Amino acid sequence: MVSGNIFHFRKNSWPPEEYINRTTLQLLDFDSGAPPEQAWRRKLNTHASILKEFSITFKEAIKMITLGIRLWSYVREEASHGRRAPIDPFNREGKPLASQGVPLGGMGSGSITRGFRGEFRQFQILPGTCEASPVMANQFSIFISREGGHKKYASVLSPGQHEGIGKCTDQGLSSWGWNLSGQHSTYHALFPRAWTVYDGEPDPELKVSCRQISPFLPHNYRDSSLPTSVFVYTLVNTGKERAQVSLLLTWANSIGGVSHLSGDHVNEPFIGKDGVSGVLLHHKTAKGNHPVTFAVAACETQNVNVTVLPSFGLSEGSNVTAKEMWGKMAQDGQFDQGNFNVGPTVPSSAGDANCAAVSASTWVEPNGKCTVAFAISWSSPKVKFMKGKSYHRRYTRYYGTSERAAENLVHDALTNYKRWEEEIEKWQNPILKNDKLPEWYKFTLFNELYFLVAGGTIWIDTPLPAADFVHDTTIKPKLTYDTNGDQNGINNNSFTYEDENFTTSSEEDELEPLNPDLDKESESDVGSFLYLEGVEYIMWCTYDVHFYASFALLALFPKIELSIQREFARAVLFEDQRKVKFLADGKCGIRKVKGAVPHDLGTHDPWHEMNAYNIHDTSKWKDLNPKFVLQVYRDFAATGDLSFGAEVFPAVCAAMAYMEQFDRDHDCLIENDGFPDQTYDAWTVHGVSAYCGCLWLAALQATAAMAAQLGDVVTAEGYKGKFVKAKAAFEAKLWNGSYFNYDSGSSGNSKSIQADQLAGQWYMAASGLGNLFDEGKIRSCLQKIYDFNVGKVGGGRMGAVNGMHPNGKVDESCMQSREVWAGVTYGVAATMIHAGMEEQGFATAEGIFTAGWSEDGFGYAFQTPEGWTMDGHFRSLVYMRPLAIWGMQWALNPVKVVLNAPSINMMDRRLHESEEDGQTSRNETGEGVRKMVHKGKCLVFPCTC
């Protein structure tokens, strides 16, 4: 359980002096070798405890037994076709550990995570697959020899006997020097960088800092797509003798999983330009996947000598064994220079590991300092999905599709990493240096971004073929506009509608790569981007969850955010009539209904086979369409992109019209249908619900505002009227004097306090629109949530539980009502900040830090799950929704929206006045649009858009 240590009341949550000697910090304070004051920290000897997975109660099991049987059958059927089901609760391979760290690489080209103890794990090179177990041959090691040879040290730079070491023979990894205790070594994480400081380990007179740098650079759509990372070692000799220091990087020709020992893998040494030299490891993948080439390299300078060993094995029959390789380094501190000339190795045999090693050696004078840089890259130019389609990854736009692109990637990483760091610091420093922000918030804000790399992201450059959907051109209008003659870019008479014809294709689209030298994109050409709901829930761009996570993309990569919205807007107007069996009730329906926002973009054939989720029929969900409208409006208002607004507005209108079927009593307010028809897909809702109803009210207001800003006065007036009527019905049915009831039904949890009841209000505030309700009601709801859902759970140190009875007991009507969801808690905190309740907002969000990230917590750092229970049992590690912490940052630094919108209060009053007068006020017809700023501007941080 979480201890009583509350970081919120400490001025400085994680002072580095508690982890590193101040003198060591001062010694390493050159060339960015010292870790920052604000970072997530761990001692390397910290025990990596096994995390506790969730379990359902007996009562829940009885309710879900039929679903479980159907799900089991579906999982087996998918496995018979060689595919993994998007949700498979029966596959619990391996034991998840609290040992994660900052992932390597940019976005969308595959990722590898390096745990805080030094192991490389979580290989996600192939789409939808995550090889969690560490590849133990992948290590950094150090060899130190003092002048005169009287003092020698050799150790792997990872402490203790890791899992898997004891299984190797004496010729293998167990023969290496696993001598590091980790007691005086610390890990410091501030995504996308990490520092590992060895304070006198293994040599008491040598201070070593390893700095890991990846090209995650907001608003830089080129470098942020690159699959590479740099490791810069800073060496400080505090002894009286000169020291020869050799650093060693060993790497297995493996991506984990079935192809690890499948054979036919080839290693090839290379000498590149600018002193960059190393080994290429050409990996032949299994199951028809495209090959992968790794490059491991170091940079030779006047003071640093680089040598390589192209191949060694882990068993006795190898030409060079791991033991012989280690002995050579321990004796000489380097390999033979002639190894660069041996050419490609013979393809490995099945069952044999094929590893490579790169050494960089240097002399460090007494009281001297030195820097040594390594880099790792991987080139997997084509991404292939299980149902056959292949696409070129984004980075091939600049590096082409050759297997040797990995060599160019490591070269550019080693020659550009200082520029990357400058961009990272320019981005992060305004937040890190803001004394008004809690320390825990600063580094948790950045570290939660790990998911955009390690969450299974794919970024392609290949244009998408037309979708395999049935379409109806009568509802597929394209809204265009002409700004000529109108200085504000809008003319009420300038809109026209055009039909677009689309062809269907199910064949693989093999396209030639674009110009590798292309450095600049057109304004909207950023390819297509996918990210998983989670590594356990393998559905791409799950939209009900993207609602929470999208603040990160909008703030940092707004062009990607707009591209995702365009894809969903296009999907709204299409229909896929292929039959699907829904597991919750066993009934069949069509895969994608016209007018409904898809739940996700698919699993094994994204963009072409949407709605991989098949537990419920999501065409009947009540939150997806309003969430689409709210996200589109927020993005439209924040970026001021008129072409985007015009392009997606038909889909907004179609999505809103589709929802009218759920207003069965004609009060302009939608009703739920007595099953879990929203993102809480195990939590049943009856009648009007606080969550979906609030989202609907906000969507009515956003549609009216967007229509007014695009010059569609009739649509704007219509939705304004609906909003006023729906709001009155919502408050009459749900307001109980202090908060909105969970729903308007009569079940045992209808009066529960739902943490997420003001999700629509959150988006109103974030979009620059007025409040949905009067300020007193909003603050009353938020205070109730803070007092009950936060304060009565774990002493207020666990986040906000989803459901709480008004008697102060947790709502245990289902597993989701009794869970704390990290992303929802961040969203609630953001809503509090918007409402002027910053103290409560930070205290609420700090529970996620304390329970999930702190040393006293459950161990979820860099794998934040969807949620956890009171006793620390998690569900769905490495999950998308916690990116919602960027909704807090959005609230703290409100963007001056580019598009002016009428406030809700004014709309309410004017509509009531117009009803009394029998006519519409002229001021409502969109005159405020004339104040629109024509040119959009960037969001939170400076950029080069």
Coordinates of N, CA and C in Angstrom, one line a residue, residues 464-472 475-477 500 502 530 540-543 562-578 590-602 605-612 618-619 624-625 628 632 644 647-656 658:
L464 N -2.5 6.8 -47.9 CA -3.4 5.7 -47.7 C -4.2 5.4 -49.0
P465 N -4.4 4.1 -49.3 CA -5.4 3.8 -50.4 C -6.8 4.1 -49.9
A466 N -7.7 4.1 -50.8 CA -9.1 4.4 -50.4 C -9.6 3.3 -49.5
A467 N -10.4 3.7 -48.5 CA -11.0 2.7 -47.6 C -11.9 1.7 -48.2
D468 N -12.0 0.5 -47.6 CA -12.8 -0.5 -48.1 C -14.2 -0.4 -47.5
F469 N -14.9 0.7 -47.7 CA -16.2 0.9 -47.1 C -17.2 1.2 -48.2
V470 N -18.4 0.9 -47.9 CA -19.5 1.4 -48.7 C -19.8 2.9 -48.4
H471 N -19.9 3.7 -49.4 CA -20.2 5.1 -49.2 C -21.3 5.6 -50.0
D472 N -21.9 6.7 -49.6 CA -23.0 7.3 -50.2 C -22.7 8.7 -50.5
I475 N -24.4 11.9 -48.9 CA -24.0 12.5 -47.6 C -22.5 12.7 -47.4
K476 N -21.8 12.7 -48.6 CA -20.4 12.8 -48.5 C -20.0 14.2 -49.1
P477 N -20.5 15.3 -48.6 CA -20.1 16.6 -49.1 C -18.8 17.0 -48.7
E500 N -17.1 13.9 -53.6 CA -15.8 13.2 -53.9 C -16.1 11.8 -54.2
F502 N -14.6 8.0 -54.5 CA -13.5 7.2 -53.9 C -13.6 5.8 -54.5
L530 N -0.7 6.4 -35.9 CA -1.4 5.5 -35.1 C -0.8 5.4 -33.7
W540 N -6.0 0.6 -32.5 CA -5.3 1.9 -32.9 C -6.2 3.1 -32.8
C541 N -5.7 4.1 -32.1 CA -6.4 5.4 -32.0 C -7.8 5.2 -31.4
T542 N -7.9 4.5 -30.3 CA -9.2 4.3 -29.7 C -9.7 5.7 -29.3
Y543 N -10.9 6.0 -29.9 CA -11.3 7.4 -29.9 C -11.8 7.9 -28.6
L562 N -4.5 17.1 -36.0 CA -5.5 17.4 -37.0 C -5.6 16.2 -38.0
S563 N -4.5 15.6 -38.3 CA -4.6 14.5 -39.3 C -5.4 13.3 -38.7
I564 N -5.3 13.0 -37.4 CA -6.2 12.0 -36.8 C -7.6 12.4 -36.9
Q565 N -7.9 13.7 -36.6 CA -9.3 14.1 -36.7 C -9.9 14.0 -38.1
R566 N -9.0 14.3 -39.1 CA -9.5 14.2 -40.5 C -9.9 12.8 -40.8
E567 N -9.1 11.8 -40.3 CA -9.3 10.4 -40.6 C -10.7 10.0 -40.0
F568 N -10.9 10.4 -38.8 CA -12.2 10.1 -38.1 C -13.4 10.8 -38.8
A569 N -13.1 12.0 -39.2 CA -14.2 12.8 -39.9 C -14.6 12.0 -41.2
R570 N -13.6 11.6 -41.9 CA -13.9 10.8 -43.1 C -14.6 9.5 -42.8
A571 N -14.3 8.9 -41.7 CA -14.9 7.6 -41.3 C -16.4 7.8 -41.0
V572 N -16.7 8.9 -40.4 CA -18.1 9.2 -39.9 C -19.0 9.0 -41.1
L573 N -18.6 9.4 -42.3 CA -19.5 9.5 -43.4 C -19.5 8.2 -44.2
F574 N -18.9 7.2 -43.8 CA -18.8 5.9 -44.5 C -19.5 4.8 -43.7
E575 N -19.8 3.8 -44.4 CA -20.4 2.6 -43.7 C -19.7 1.3 -44.2
D576 N -19.4 0.4 -43.2 CA -18.8 -0.9 -43.5 C -19.8 -1.9 -43.1
Q577 N -20.4 -2.6 -44.1 CA -21.6 -3.5 -43.9 C -21.1 -4.9 -43.5
R578 N -19.9 -5.1 -43.4 CA -19.4 -6.5 -43.0 C -20.0 -6.8 -41.6
I590 N -23.5 -4.7 -38.2 CA -22.5 -4.3 -39.1 C -21.3 -3.6 -38.4
R591 N -20.2 -3.7 -39.1 CA -18.9 -3.3 -38.5 C -18.9 -1.8 -38.2
K592 N -19.3 -1.0 -39.2 CA -19.3 0.5 -39.0 C -20.5 1.1 -39.6
V593 N -21.3 1.8 -38.8 CA -22.6 2.4 -39.2 C -22.3 3.8 -39.6
K594 N -23.0 4.1 -40.7 CA -22.9 5.5 -41.2 C -23.4 6.5 -40.2
G595 N -22.6 7.6 -40.0 CA -23.0 8.6 -39.0 C -22.4 8.4 -37.7
A596 N -22.0 7.2 -37.4 CA -21.4 6.9 -36.0 C -19.9 7.1 -36.1
V597 N -19.3 7.6 -35.1 CA -17.9 7.7 -35.0 C -17.3 6.4 -34.6
P598 N -16.3 5.9 -35.3 CA -15.8 4.6 -35.0 C -15.1 4.6 -33.6
H599 N -15.1 3.4 -32.9 CA -14.5 3.3 -31.7 C -13.0 3.4 -31.8
D600 N -12.4 2.8 -32.9 CA -11.0 2.8 -33.2 C -10.8 2.6 -34.7
L601 N -9.5 2.7 -35.1 CA -9.2 2.6 -36.5 C -8.8 1.2 -36.9
G602 N -9.0 0.2 -36.0 CA -8.8 -1.2 -36.3 C -7.6 -1.7 -35.5
D605 N -5.8 -4.4 -39.7 CA -5.9 -3.8 -41.0 C -6.4 -2.3 -40.7
P606 N -5.6 -1.5 -40.0 CA -6.1 -0.2 -39.7 C -6.5 0.6 -40.9
W607 N -7.4 1.5 -40.7 CA -8.0 2.4 -41.7 C -9.0 1.7 -42.6
H608 N -8.8 0.4 -42.7 CA -9.7 -0.4 -43.7 C -10.6 -1.4 -43.0
E609 N -10.4 -1.7 -41.7 CA -11.2 -2.5 -40.9 C -11.3 -1.9 -39.5
M610 N -12.1 -0.9 -39.5 CA -12.3 -0.2 -38.2 C -13.1 -0.9 -37.2
N611 N -13.2 -0.4 -36.0 CA -13.9 -1.0 -34.9 C -13.5 -2.5 -34.6
A612 N -12.2 -2.6 -34.3 CA -11.7 -3.9 -33.8 C -12.4 -4.3 -32.5
T618 N -20.6 -0.4 -30.7 CA -20.2 1.0 -30.3 C -21.0 2.0 -31.2
S619 N -21.7 1.5 -32.2 CA -22.6 2.5 -32.9 C -23.8 2.9 -32.0
L624 N -19.1 8.7 -28.1 CA -18.2 8.8 -29.2 C -18.5 10.0 -30.1
N625 N -19.7 10.1 -30.5 CA -20.0 11.3 -31.4 C -19.8 12.6 -30.7
F628 N -16.2 13.4 -30.6 CA -15.7 13.8 -31.9 C -15.9 15.3 -32.1
V632 N -13.0 18.1 -32.4 CA -12.9 18.9 -33.6 C -13.0 20.4 -33.3
F644 N -9.3 23.2 -42.2 CA -9.6 22.0 -41.4 C -11.1 22.1 -41.0
E647 N -13.4 21.4 -43.8 CA -13.3 20.0 -44.3 C -14.1 19.1 -43.4
V648 N -14.0 19.3 -42.1 CA -14.7 18.3 -41.1 C -16.1 18.7 -40.7
F649 N -16.5 19.9 -41.0 CA -17.8 20.3 -40.5 C -19.0 19.4 -41.0
P650 N -19.0 19.0 -42.3 CA -20.0 18.0 -42.7 C -20.1 16.8 -41.8
A651 N -18.9 16.3 -41.4 CA -18.9 15.1 -40.5 C -19.5 15.5 -39.1
V652 N -19.2 16.7 -38.6 CA -19.7 17.2 -37.4 C -21.2 17.2 -37.4
C653 N -21.8 17.7 -38.5 CA -23.2 17.8 -38.6 C -23.8 16.4 -38.7
A654 N -23.2 15.5 -39.4 CA -23.7 14.1 -39.6 C -23.6 13.4 -38.2
A655 N -22.5 13.6 -37.5 CA -22.4 13.0 -36.1 C -23.5 13.5 -35.2
M656 N -23.8 14.7 -35.2 CA -24.8 15.3 -34.3 C -26.2 14.8 -34.8
Y658 N -26.9 12.0 -36.2 CA -27.0 10.6 -35.9 C -27.5 10.4 -34.4

